[in-house]
mmCIF file of C-alpha atoms in Angstrom:
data_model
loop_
_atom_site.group_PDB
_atom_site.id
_atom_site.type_symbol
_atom_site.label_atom_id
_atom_site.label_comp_id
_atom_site.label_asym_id
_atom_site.label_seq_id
_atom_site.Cartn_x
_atom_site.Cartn_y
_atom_site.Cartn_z
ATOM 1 C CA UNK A 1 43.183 -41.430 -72.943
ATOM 2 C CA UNK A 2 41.155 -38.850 -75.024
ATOM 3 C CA UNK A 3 39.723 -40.238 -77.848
ATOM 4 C CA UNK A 4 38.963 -37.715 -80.875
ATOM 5 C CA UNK A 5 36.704 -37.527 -83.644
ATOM 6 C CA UNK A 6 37.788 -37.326 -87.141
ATOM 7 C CA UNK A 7 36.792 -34.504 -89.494
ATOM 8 C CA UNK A 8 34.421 -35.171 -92.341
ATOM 9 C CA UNK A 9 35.651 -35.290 -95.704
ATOM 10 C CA UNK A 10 36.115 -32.128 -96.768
ATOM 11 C CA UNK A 11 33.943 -29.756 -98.554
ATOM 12 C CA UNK A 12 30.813 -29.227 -97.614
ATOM 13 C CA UNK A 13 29.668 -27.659 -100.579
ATOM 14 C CA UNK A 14 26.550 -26.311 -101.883
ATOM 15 C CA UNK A 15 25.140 -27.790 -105.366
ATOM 16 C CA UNK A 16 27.175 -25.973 -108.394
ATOM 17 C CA UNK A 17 25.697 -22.756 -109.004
ATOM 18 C CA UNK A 18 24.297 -21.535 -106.045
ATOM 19 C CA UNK A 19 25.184 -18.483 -104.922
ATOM 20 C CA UNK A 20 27.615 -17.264 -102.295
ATOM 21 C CA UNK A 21 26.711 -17.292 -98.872
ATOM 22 C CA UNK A 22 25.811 -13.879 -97.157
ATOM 23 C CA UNK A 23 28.527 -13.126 -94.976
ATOM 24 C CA UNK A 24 27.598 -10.146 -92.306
ATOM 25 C CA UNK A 25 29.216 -8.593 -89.225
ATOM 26 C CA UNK A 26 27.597 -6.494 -87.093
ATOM 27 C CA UNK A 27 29.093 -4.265 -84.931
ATOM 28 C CA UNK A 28 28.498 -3.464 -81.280
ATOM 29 C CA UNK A 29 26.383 -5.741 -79.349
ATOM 30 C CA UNK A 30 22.917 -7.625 -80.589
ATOM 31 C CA UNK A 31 20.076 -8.632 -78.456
ATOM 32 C CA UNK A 32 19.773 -12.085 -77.646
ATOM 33 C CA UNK A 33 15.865 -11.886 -78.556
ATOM 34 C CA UNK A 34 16.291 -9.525 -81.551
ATOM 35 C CA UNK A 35 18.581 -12.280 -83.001
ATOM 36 C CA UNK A 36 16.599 -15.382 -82.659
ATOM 37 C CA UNK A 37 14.389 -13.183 -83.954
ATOM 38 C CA UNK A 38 15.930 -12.363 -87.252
ATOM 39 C CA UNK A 39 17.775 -16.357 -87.305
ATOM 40 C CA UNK A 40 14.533 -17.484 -87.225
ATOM 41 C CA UNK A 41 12.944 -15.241 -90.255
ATOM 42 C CA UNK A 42 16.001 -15.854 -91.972
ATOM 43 C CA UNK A 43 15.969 -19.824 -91.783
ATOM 44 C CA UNK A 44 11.964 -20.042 -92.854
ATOM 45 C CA UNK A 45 12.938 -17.686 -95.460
ATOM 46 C CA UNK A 46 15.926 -19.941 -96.769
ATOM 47 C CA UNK A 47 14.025 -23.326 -96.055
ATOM 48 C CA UNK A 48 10.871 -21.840 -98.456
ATOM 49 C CA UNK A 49 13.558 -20.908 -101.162
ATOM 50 C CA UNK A 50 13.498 -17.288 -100.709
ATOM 51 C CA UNK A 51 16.431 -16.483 -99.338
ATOM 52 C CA UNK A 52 20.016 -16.947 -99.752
ATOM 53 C CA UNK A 53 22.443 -18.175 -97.202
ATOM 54 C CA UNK A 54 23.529 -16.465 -94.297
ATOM 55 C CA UNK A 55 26.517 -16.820 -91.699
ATOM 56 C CA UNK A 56 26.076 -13.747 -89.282
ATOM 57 C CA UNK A 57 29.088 -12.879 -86.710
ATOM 58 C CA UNK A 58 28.197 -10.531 -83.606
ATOM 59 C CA UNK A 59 28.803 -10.066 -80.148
ATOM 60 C CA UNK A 60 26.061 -10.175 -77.260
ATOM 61 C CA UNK A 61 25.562 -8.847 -74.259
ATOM 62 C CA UNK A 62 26.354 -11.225 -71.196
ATOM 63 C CA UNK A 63 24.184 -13.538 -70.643
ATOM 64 C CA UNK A 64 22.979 -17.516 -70.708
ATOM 65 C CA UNK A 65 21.105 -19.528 -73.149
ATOM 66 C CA UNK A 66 19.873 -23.083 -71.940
ATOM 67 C CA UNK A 67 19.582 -25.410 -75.109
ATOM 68 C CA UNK A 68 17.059 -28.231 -75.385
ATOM 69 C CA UNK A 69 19.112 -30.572 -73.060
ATOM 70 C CA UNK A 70 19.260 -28.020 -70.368
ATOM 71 C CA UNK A 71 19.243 -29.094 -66.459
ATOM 72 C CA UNK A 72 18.324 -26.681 -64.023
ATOM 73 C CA UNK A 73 20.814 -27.847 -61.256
ATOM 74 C CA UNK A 74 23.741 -26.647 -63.990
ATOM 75 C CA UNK A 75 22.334 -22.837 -63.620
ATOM 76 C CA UNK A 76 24.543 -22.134 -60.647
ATOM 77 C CA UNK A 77 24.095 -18.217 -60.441
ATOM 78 C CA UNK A 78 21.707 -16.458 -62.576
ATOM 79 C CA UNK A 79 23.414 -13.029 -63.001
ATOM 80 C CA UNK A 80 22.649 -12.666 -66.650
ATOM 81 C CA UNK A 81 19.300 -12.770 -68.091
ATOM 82 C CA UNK A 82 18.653 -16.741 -69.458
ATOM 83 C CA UNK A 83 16.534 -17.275 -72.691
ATOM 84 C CA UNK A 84 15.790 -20.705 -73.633
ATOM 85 C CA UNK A 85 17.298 -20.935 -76.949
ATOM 86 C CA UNK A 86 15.624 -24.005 -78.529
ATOM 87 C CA UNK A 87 19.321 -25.147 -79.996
ATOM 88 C CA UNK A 88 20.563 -28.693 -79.515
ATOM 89 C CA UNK A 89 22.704 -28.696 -76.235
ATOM 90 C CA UNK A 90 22.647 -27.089 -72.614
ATOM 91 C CA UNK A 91 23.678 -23.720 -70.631
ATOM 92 C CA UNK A 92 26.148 -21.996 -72.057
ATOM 93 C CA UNK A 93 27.530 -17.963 -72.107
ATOM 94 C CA UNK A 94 27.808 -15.338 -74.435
ATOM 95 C CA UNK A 95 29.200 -11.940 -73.734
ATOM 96 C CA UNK A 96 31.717 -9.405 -75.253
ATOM 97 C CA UNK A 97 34.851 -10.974 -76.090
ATOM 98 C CA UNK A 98 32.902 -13.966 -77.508
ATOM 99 C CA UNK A 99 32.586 -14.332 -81.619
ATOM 100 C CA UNK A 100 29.114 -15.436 -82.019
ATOM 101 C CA UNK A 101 28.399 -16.989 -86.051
ATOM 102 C CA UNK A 102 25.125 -17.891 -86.688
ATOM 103 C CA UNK A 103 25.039 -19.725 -89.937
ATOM 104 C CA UNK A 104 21.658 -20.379 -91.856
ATOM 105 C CA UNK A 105 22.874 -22.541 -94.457
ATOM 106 C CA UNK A 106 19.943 -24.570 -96.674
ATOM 107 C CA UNK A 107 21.335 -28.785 -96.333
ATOM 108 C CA UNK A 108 19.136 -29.653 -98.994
ATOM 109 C CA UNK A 109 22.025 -27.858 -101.767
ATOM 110 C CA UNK A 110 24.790 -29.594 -99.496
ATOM 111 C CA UNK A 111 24.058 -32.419 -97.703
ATOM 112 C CA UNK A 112 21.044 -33.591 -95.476
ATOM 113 C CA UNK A 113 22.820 -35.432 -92.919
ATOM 114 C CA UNK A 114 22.564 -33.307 -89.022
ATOM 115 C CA UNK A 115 25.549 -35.253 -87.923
ATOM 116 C CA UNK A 116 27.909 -34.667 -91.172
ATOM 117 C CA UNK A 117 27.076 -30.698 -90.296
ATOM 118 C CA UNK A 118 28.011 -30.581 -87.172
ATOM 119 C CA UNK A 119 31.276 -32.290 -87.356
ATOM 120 C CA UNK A 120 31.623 -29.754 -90.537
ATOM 121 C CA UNK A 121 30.848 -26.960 -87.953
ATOM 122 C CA UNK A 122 33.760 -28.509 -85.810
ATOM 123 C CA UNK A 123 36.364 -28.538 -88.814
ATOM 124 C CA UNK A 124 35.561 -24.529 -89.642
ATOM 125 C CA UNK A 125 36.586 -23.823 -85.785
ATOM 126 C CA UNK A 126 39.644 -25.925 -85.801
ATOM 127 C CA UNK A 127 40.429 -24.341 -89.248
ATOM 128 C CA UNK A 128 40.335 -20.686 -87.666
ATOM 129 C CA UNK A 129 42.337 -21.701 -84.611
ATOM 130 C CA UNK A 130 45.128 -22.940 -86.544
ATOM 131 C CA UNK A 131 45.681 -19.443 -87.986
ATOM 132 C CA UNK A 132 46.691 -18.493 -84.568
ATOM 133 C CA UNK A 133 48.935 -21.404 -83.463
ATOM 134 C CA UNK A 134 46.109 -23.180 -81.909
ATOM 135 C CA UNK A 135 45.645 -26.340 -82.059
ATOM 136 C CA UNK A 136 41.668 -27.306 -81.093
ATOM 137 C CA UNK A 137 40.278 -30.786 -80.772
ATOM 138 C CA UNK A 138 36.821 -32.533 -80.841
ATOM 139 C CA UNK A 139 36.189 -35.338 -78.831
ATOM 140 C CA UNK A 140 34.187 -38.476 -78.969
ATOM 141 C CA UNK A 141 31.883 -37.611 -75.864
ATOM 142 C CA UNK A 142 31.989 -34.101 -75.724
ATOM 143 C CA UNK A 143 30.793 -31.876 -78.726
ATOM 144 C CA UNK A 144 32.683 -28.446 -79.262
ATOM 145 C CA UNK A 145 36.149 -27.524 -79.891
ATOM 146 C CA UNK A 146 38.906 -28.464 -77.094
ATOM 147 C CA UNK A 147 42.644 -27.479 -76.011
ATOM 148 C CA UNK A 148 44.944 -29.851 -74.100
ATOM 149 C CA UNK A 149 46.291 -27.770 -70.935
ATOM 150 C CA UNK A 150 49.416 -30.038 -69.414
ATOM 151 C CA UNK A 151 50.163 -26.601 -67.669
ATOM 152 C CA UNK A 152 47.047 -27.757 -65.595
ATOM 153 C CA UNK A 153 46.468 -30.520 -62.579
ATOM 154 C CA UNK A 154 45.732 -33.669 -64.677
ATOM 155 C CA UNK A 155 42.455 -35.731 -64.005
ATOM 156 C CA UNK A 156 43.011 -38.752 -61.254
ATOM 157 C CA UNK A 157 43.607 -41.127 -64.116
ATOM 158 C CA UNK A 158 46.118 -39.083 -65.273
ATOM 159 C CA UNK A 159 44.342 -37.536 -68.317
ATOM 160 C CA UNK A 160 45.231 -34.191 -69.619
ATOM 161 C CA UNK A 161 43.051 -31.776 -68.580
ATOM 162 C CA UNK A 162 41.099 -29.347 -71.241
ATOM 163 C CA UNK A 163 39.592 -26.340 -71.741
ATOM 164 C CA UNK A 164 36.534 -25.634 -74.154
ATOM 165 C CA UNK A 165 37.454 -22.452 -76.244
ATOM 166 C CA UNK A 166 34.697 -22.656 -78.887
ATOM 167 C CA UNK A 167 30.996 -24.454 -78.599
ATOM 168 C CA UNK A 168 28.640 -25.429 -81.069
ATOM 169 C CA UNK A 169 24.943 -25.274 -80.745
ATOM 170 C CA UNK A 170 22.674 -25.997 -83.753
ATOM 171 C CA UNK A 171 18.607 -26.288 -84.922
ATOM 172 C CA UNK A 172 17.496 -27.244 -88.409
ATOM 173 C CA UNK A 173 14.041 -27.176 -89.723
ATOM 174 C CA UNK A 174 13.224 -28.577 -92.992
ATOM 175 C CA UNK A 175 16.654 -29.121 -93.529
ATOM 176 C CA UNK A 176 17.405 -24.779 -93.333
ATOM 177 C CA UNK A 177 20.003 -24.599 -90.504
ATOM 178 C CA UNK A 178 20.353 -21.931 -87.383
ATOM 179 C CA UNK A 179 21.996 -20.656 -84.261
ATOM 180 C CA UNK A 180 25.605 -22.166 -84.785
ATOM 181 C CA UNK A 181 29.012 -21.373 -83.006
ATOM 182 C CA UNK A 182 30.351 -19.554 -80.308
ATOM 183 C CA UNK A 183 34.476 -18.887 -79.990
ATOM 184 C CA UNK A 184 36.193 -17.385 -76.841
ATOM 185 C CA UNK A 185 38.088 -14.342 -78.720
ATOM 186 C CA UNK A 186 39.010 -12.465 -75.394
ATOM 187 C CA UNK A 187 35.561 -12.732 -73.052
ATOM 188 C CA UNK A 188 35.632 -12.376 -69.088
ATOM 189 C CA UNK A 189 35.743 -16.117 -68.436
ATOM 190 C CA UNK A 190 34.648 -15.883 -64.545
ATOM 191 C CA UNK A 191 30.916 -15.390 -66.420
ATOM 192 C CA UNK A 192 30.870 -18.589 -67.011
ATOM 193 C CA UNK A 193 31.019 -19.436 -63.507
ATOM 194 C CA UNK A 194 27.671 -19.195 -63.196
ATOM 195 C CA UNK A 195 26.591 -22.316 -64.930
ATOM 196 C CA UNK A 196 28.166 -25.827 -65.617
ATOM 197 C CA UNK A 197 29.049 -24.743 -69.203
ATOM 198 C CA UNK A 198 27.485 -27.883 -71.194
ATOM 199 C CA UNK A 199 26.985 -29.605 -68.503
ATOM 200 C CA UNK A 200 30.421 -30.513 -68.108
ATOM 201 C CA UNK A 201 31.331 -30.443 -64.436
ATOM 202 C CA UNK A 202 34.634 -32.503 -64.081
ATOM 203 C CA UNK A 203 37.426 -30.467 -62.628
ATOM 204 C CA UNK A 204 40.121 -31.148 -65.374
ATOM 205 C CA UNK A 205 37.504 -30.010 -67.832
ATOM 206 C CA UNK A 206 37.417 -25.742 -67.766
ATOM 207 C CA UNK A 207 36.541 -22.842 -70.223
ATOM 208 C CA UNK A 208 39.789 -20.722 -72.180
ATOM 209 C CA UNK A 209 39.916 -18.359 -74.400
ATOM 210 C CA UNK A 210 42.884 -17.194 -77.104
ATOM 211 C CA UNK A 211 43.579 -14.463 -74.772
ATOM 212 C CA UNK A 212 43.959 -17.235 -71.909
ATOM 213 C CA UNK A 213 46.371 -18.629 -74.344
ATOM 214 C CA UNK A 214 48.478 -15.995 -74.849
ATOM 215 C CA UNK A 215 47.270 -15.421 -78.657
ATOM 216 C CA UNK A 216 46.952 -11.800 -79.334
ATOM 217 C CA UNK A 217 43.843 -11.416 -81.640
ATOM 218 C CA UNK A 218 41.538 -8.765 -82.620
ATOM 219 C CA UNK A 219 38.383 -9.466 -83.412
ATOM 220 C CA UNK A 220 38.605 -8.385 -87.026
ATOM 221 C CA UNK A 221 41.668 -11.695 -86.695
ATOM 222 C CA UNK A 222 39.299 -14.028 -85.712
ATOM 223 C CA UNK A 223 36.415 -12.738 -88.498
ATOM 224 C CA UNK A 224 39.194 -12.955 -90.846
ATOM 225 C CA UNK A 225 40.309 -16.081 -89.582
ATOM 226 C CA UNK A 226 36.725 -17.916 -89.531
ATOM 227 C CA UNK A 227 35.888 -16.533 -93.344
ATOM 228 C CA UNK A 228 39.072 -18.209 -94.589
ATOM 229 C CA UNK A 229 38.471 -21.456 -92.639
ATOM 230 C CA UNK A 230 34.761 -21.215 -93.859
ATOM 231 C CA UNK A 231 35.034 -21.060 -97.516
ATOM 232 C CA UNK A 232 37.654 -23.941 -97.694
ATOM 233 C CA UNK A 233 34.657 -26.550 -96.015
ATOM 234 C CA UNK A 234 31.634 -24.722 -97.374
ATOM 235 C CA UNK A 235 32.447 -22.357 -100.088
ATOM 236 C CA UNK A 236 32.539 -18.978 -101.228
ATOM 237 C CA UNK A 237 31.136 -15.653 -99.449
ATOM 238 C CA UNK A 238 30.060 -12.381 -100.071
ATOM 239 C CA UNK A 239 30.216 -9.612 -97.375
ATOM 240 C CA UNK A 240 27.523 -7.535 -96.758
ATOM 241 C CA UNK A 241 27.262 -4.412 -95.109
ATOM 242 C CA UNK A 242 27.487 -4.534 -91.520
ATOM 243 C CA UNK A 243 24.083 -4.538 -90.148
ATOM 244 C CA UNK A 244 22.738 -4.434 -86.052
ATOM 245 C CA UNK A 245 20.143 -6.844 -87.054
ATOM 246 C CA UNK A 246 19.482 -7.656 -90.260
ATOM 247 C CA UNK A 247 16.387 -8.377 -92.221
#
């Protein structure tokens, strides 16, 4: 029996007056480097109060990204390049098909509390899947965003099994937030073959995607989709031009 967590109360809003948060797409594809890159600016620039807030959606080319918690023995095939990412967490993939949001968000004008976030993090993914007849999950052992699949062998005591179809991978120095979520729009999912995606290696547990499950969406659905879900925990947005990597 799968035991879930419970969403936090609902918003996580920045202290009254502060301005929208920066809300940018880029198109194409974005260096993995280039990006930590720019997070990374962006974050010291928010956490010294010179910057607004930022949530940043792109794509990247394939490859892996080990987190702090990372074993070795769960790279099975390196076929991608693998950066160490210096996120919370362990391998995971990112390729085309995949919306990538990197938020920057400053907890000091919401709320200073790592956990709080993440769960908050949790609630904006299961917000956006629920505009496409999705219904996604946390659980109490496992962080990320999960589907029941009874179309699947069940686990040998009898437990549903599940896929992961969005994953969550944050950093925060003095309290200014980056890296953030990743949700499987339409990627090749045999990519992430070549690790043990989180660590995760029971055979009920797999990877899906919304294309997996049958839900036609464009990318520009899903952007629209995780904007709308967005503002309703954390509040309003302004979009900026698209940029390949911002400053």
């Amino acid at each position: 029996m799968q035991t879930s967590r419970l969403a936090p109360r609902p918003p996580f809003l920045a202290a009254p007056g502060a301005p929208p948060v920066e809300w940018l797409v880029s198109p194409g594809l974005t260096g993995y480097p280039e990006a930590l890159a720019a997070m990374e600016a962006r974050a010291e620039a928010i956490a010294a109060g010179e910057a607004d807030e930022r949530v940043w959606l792109l794509e990247h080319p394939p490859l892996y990204t080990a987190g702090t918690s990372a074993r070795e023995a769960d790279l099975l095939d390196p076929r991608f390049p693998v950066f160490r990412a210096g996120r919370g967490g362990q391998f995971t993939y990112h390729g085309p098909g995949q919306r990538v949001a990197y938020a920057m968000l400053d907890l000091r004008r919401r709320r200073p509390d790592v956990r709080a976030y993440v769960v908050a993090l949790e609630s904006w993914l299961i917000g956006a899947l629920a505009a496409f007849g999705v219904e996604g999950e946390t659980r109490e052992d496992r962080v990320g965003v999960w589907v029941a699949r009874p179309d699947r062998p069940r686990a040998a005591d009898g437990s549903t099994a599940e896929d992961k179809i969005a994953a969550i991978g944050v950093r925060i120095r003095r309290w200014a937030t980056f890296h953030g979520v990743a949700l499987n729009v339409a990627p090749d999912l045999s990519h992430f073959s070549g690790i043990v995606p989180c660590g995760i290696a029971a055979q009920h547990y797999g990877v899906t995607s919304l294309a997996d499950l049958g839900r036609a969406a464009s990318m520009a659905d899903v952007d629209a989709a995780l904007r709308a879900s967005f503002e309703r925990i954390f509040g309003a947005t302004a979009i900026l031009a698209p940029a390949t990597v911002p400053a």
